[in-house]
XYZ file of C-alpha atoms in Angstrom:
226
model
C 127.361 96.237 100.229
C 125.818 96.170 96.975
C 123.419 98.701 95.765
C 119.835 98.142 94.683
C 118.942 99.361 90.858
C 115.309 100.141 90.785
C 114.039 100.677 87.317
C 111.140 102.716 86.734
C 109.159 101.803 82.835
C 109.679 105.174 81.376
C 106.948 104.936 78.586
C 104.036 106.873 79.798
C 102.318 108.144 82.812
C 103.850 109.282 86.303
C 107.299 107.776 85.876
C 109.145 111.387 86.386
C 107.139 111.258 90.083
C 108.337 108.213 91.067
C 112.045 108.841 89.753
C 112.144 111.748 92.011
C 110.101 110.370 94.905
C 112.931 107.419 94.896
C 115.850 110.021 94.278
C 115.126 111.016 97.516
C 115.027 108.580 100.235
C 117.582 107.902 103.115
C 118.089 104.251 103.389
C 121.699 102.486 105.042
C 122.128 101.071 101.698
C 122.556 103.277 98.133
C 119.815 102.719 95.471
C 120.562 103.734 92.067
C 116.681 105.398 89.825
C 117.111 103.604 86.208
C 114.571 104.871 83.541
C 113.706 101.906 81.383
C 112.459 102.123 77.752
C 114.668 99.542 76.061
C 115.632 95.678 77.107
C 119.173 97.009 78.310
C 117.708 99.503 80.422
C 115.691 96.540 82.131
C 118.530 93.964 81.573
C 120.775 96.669 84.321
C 117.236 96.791 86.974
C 117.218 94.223 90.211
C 113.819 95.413 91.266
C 111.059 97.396 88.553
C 108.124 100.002 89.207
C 105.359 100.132 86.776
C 104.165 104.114 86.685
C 100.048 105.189 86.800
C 99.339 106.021 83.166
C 96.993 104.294 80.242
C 97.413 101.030 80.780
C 96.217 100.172 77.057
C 99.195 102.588 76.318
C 101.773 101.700 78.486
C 101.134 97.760 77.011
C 101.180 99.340 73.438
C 104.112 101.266 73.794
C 105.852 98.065 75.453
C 104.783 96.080 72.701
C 106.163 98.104 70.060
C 109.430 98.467 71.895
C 110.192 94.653 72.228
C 109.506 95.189 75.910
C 106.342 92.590 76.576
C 107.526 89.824 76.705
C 111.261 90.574 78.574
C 108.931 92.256 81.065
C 107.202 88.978 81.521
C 110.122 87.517 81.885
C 111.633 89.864 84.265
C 108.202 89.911 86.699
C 108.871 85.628 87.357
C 111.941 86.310 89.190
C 112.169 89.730 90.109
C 110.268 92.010 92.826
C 108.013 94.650 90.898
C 105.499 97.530 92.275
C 102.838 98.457 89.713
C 100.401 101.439 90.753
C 97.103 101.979 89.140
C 97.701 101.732 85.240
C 100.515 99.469 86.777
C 98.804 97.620 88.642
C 96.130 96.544 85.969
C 99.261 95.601 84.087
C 100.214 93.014 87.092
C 96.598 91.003 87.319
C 96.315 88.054 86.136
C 92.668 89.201 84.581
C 90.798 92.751 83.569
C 87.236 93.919 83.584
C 86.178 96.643 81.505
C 89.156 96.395 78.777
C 88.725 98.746 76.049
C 87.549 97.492 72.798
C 90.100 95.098 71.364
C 91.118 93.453 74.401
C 93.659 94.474 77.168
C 97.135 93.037 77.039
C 98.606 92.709 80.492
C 102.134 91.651 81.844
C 100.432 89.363 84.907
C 102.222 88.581 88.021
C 99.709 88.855 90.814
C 96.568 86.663 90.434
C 93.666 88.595 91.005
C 91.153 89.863 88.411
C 90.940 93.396 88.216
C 88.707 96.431 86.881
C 89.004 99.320 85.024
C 88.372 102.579 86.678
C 86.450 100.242 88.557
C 84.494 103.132 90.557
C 82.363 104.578 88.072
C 83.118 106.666 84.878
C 81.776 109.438 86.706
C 84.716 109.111 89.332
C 87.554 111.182 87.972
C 89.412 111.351 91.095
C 89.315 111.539 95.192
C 91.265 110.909 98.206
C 90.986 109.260 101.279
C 93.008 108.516 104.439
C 94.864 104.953 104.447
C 95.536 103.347 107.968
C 98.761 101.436 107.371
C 100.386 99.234 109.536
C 103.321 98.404 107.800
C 104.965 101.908 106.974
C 107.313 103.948 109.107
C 104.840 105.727 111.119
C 101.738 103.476 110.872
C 99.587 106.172 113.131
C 100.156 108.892 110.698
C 97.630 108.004 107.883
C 98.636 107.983 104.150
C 96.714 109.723 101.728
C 96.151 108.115 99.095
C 95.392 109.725 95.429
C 92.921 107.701 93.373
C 92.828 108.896 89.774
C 90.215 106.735 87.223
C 91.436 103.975 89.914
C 91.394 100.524 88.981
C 89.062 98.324 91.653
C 90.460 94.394 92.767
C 87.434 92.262 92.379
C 88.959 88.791 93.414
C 91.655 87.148 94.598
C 92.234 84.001 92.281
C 95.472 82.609 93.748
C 95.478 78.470 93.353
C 96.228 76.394 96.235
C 100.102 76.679 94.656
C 100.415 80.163 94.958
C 102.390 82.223 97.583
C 99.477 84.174 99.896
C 98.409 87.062 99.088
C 98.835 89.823 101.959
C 96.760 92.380 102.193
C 98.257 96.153 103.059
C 95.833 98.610 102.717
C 91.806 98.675 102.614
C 89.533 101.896 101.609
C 87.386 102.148 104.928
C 83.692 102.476 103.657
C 82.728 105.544 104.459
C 85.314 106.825 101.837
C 83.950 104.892 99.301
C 82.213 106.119 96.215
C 78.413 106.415 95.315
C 78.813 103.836 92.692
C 79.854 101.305 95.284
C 77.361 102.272 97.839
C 75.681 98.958 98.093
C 79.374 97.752 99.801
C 78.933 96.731 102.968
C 81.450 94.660 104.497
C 84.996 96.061 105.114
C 86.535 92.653 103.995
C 85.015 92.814 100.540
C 88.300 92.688 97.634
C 87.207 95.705 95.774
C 88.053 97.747 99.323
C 91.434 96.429 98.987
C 93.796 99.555 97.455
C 97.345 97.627 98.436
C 98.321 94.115 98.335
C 101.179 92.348 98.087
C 102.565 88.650 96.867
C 105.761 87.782 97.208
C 108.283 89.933 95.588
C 105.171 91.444 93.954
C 103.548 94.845 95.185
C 100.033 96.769 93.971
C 98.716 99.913 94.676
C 95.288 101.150 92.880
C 96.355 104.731 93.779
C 98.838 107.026 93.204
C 101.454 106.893 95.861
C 103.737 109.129 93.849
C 101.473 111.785 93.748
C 102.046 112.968 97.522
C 104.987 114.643 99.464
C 105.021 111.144 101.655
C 107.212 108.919 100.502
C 106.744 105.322 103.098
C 105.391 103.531 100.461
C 108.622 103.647 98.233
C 110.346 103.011 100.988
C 107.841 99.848 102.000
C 108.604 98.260 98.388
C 112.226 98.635 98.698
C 113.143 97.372 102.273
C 110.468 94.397 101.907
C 110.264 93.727 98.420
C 113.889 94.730 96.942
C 116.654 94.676 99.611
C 116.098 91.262 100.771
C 116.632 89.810 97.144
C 120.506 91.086 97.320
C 122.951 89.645 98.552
């Protein structure tokens, strides 16, 4: 049975989390943790995770290591899990770039903000109903840090669906989105996923719980190998 490579882009942010977060699991099949900083590190990956971080950074850092555009590349065919500076990274669109303009890798098309709660927002957590982890009546905390906020799903009558995984139930939202009413609104949407593409706004890597690196690998990565 062949064994799953999961590259993590070792540049900046949380990649050490992940690394160990993935070290860890018990699955019937072996995965093998890949740090990638260079195109042979990403040339060896079947499946990629893009770390929380700076996403200005992260897309400088690529830049200047010939990564972009392989990463580009790599994201058509391959299944890839970007978390909050990660998951900016994936949209197909950003709000609140810094000044100079935000380059992004794309993947998933939504249109996305930055720290999209409020600059007063450093950080909070809230409990995550989700029906498709191991477990689904345990909630999942998740850790949002500067989070990034979807704003709308702009998928063309072409694309794959997009299926959503986890909402923010309203009562944990912040002050700044107050005015948020309706539960089915994008920006409560903190998980999605298209295809072989996955997107968290928070920090799954940040916790002890580990279901939603085992979520991306049973239905994102395992089913691509043969």
């Amino acid at each position: 049975m062949t064994h799953a490579v999961i590259g993590i882009l070792a540049l900046q942010g949380a990649f050490a989390e992940h690394q160990a977060i993935f070290c860890k699991l018990s699955l019937n099949r072996k995965i093998v943790v890949r740090l990638v900083r260079t195109t042979e590190d990403l040339d060896r990956c079947d499946a990629l995770v893009i770390p929380g971080g700076e996403s200005t950074t992260i897309a400088l850092l690529a830049r200047l290591s010939g990564l972009l555009d392989p990463l580009r590349m790599f994201i058509k065919s391959k299944p890839v899990w970007g978390t909050c500076a990660g998951a900016i990274l994936l949209a197909q669109s950003v709000e609140g770039a810094k000044k100079g303009g935000q380059e992004l890798l794309g993947g998933i098309p939504i249109r996305i903000a930055r720290n999209g709660w409020g600059s007063q927002v450093e950080s909070f957590e809230g409990d995550l109903q989700v029906e498709g982890l191991r477990d689904p009546s345990r909630p999942f905390t998740g850790v949002f840090i500067r989070a990034p906020v979807v704003i709308s799903d702009t998928t063309s009558h072409n694309d794959p669906p997009i299926e959503v995984i986890a909402r923010l139930p309203l009562h944990f939202l912040p002050s700044s989105l107050s005015d948020l009413k309706d539960p089915s609104d994008p920006r409560t949407i903190v998980a999605l996923r298209q295809g072989l593409h996955f997107l968290t706004t928070f920090h799954p890597e940040l916790t002890m719980d580990d279901r939603f690196h085992e979520f991306f690998v049973k239905e994102c990565v395992f089913p691509t190998l043969h």
